[in-house]
Short mmCIF file of C-alpha atoms in Angstrom, two decimals:
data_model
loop_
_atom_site.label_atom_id
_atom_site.label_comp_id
_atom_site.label_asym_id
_atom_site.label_seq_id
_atom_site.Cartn_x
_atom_site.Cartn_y
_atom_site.Cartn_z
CA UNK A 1 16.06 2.97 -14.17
CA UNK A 2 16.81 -0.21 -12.50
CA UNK A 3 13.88 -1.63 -10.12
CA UNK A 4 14.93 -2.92 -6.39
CA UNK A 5 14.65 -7.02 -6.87
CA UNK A 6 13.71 -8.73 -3.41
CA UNK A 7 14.69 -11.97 -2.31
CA UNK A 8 12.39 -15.22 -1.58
CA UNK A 9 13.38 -14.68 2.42
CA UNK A 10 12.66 -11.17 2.56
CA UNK A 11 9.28 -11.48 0.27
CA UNK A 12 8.33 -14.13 2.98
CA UNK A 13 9.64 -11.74 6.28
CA UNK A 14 7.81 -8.48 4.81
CA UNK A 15 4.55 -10.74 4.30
CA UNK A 16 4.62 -12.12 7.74
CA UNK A 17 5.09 -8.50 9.52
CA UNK A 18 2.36 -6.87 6.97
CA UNK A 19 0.38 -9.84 8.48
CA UNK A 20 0.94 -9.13 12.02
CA UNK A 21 1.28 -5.34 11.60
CA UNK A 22 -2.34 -5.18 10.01
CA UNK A 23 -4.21 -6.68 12.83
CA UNK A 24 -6.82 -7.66 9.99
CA UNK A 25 -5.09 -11.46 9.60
CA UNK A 26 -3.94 -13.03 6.64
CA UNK A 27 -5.70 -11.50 3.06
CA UNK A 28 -7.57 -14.15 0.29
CA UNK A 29 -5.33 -12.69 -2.32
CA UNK A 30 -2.09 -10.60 -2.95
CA UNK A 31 -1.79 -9.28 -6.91
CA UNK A 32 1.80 -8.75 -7.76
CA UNK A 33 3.51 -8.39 -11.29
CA UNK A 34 5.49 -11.61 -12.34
CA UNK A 35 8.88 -10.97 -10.93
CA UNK A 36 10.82 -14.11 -9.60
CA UNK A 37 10.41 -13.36 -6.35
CA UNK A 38 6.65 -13.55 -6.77
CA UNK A 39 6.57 -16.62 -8.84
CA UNK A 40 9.42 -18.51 -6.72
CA UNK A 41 8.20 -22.32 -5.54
CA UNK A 42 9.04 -21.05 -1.70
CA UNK A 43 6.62 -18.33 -1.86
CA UNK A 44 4.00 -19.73 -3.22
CA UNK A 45 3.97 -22.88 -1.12
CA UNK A 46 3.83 -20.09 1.59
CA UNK A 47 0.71 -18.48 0.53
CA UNK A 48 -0.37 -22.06 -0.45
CA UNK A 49 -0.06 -23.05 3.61
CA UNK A 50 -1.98 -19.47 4.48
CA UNK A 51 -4.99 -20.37 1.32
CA UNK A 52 -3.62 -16.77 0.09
CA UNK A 53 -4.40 -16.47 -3.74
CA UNK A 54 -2.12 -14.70 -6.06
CA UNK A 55 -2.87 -12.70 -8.93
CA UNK A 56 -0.65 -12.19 -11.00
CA UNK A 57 -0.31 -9.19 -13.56
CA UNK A 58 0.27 -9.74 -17.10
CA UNK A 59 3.75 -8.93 -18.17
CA UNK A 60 3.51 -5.26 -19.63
CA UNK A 61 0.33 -4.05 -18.37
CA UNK A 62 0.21 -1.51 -15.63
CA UNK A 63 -3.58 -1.10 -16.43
CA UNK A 64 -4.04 -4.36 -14.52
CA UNK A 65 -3.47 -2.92 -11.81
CA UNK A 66 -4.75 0.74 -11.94
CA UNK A 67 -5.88 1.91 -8.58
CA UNK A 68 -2.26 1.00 -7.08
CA UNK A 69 -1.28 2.72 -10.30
CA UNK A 70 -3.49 6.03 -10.02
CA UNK A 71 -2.26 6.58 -6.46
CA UNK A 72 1.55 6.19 -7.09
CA UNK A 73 1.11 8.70 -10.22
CA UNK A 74 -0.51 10.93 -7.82
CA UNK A 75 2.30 10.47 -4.84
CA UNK A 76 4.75 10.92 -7.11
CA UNK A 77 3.10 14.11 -9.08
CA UNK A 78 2.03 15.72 -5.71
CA UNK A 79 4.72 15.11 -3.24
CA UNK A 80 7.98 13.27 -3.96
CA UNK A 81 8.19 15.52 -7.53
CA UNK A 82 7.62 18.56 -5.24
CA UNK A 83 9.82 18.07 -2.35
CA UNK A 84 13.20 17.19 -1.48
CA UNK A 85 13.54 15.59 1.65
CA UNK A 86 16.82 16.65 3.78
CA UNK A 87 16.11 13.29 6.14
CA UNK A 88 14.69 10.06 6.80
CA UNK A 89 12.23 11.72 9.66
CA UNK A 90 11.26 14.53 7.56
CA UNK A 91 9.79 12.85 4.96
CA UNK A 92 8.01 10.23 7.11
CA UNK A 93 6.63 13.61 8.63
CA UNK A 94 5.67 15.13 5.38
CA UNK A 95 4.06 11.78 3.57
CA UNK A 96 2.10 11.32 6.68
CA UNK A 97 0.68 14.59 6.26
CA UNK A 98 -0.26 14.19 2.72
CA UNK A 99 -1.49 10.81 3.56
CA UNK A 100 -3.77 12.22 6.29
CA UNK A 101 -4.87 14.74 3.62
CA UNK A 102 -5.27 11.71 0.78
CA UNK A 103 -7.52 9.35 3.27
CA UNK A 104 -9.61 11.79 5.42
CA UNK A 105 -9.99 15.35 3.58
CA UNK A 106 -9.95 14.53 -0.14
CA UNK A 107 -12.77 13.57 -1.98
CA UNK A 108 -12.69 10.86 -4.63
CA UNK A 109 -14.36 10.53 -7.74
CA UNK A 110 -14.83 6.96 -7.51
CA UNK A 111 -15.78 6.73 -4.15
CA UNK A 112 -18.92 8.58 -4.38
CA UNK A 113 -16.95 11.58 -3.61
CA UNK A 114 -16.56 10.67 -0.47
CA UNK A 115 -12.76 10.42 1.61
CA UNK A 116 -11.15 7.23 1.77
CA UNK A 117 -12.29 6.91 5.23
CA UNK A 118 -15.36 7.95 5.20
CA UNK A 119 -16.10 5.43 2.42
CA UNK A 120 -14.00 2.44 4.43
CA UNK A 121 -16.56 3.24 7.51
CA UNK A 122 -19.73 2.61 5.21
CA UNK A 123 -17.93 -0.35 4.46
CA UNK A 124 -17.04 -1.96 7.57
CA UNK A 125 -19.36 -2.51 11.31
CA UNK A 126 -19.42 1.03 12.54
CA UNK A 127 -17.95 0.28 15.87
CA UNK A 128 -14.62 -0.90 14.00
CA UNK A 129 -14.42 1.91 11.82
CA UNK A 130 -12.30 5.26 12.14
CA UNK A 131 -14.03 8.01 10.43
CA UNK A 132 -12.03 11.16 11.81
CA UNK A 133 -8.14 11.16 11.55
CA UNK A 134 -6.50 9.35 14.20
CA UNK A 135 -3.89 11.10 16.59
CA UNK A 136 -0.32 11.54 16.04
CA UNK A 137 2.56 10.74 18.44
CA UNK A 138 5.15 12.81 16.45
CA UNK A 139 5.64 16.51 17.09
CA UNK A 140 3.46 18.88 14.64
#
């Protein structure tokens, strides 16, 4: 199974949009394994001029990273194993739905069995936060 490798430029592109698409500004820290891409001189002198913080992953151990870890076994197990996806719009249709299901129905263990949300609005000022699901401009 060969892995996707990314380049320096678009490393440095998707950061920029994930910046601007978040609305939440620029993180303290990104954790990535030690591929090139992650470890290149242009990239880090990028997060260098943004005081962004990498941490890297040692070589071999998915356990250093185990919530991003837990959830992909889980996506994988209870959708993308399940389903087979006859186009692009159907499954953004279908993962939304079983992301709307993951972050505001489901209860999690280590959240204080609460949802995802509902744990992210005791975290956060309570006019910013987003408790119920938010509306969908697709067709249902």
């Amino acid at each position: 199974m060969s892995q996707k490798q990314h380049t320096v430029d678009q490393i440095i592109a998707k950061l920029r949009r994930a910046d601007v698409l978040s609305g939440k500004g620029t993180p303290q820290q990104i954790r990535s394994d030690n591929a090139p891409e992650f470890v290149a001189k242009t990239v880090r002198r990028w997060l260098e001029r943004f005081d962004v913080k990498t941490l890297f992953i040692a070589k071999g151990s998915p356990w250093g990273n185990g919530y991003v870890e837990s959830f992909n076994g889980k996506l994988r197990d209870e959708l993308l194993n399940r389903e087979l996806f006859l186009s692009l719009e159907e499954a953004r249709w279908v993962i939304d739905r079983w992301q709307l299901d993951y972050n505001h129905h489901r209860i999690h263990s280590a959240l204080n069995y609460q949802t995802p949300a509902a744990f992210a609005a005791d975290c956060v000022l309570p006019a910013s936060a987003t408790p119920a699901p938010p509306e969908h401009s697709r067709v249902t």
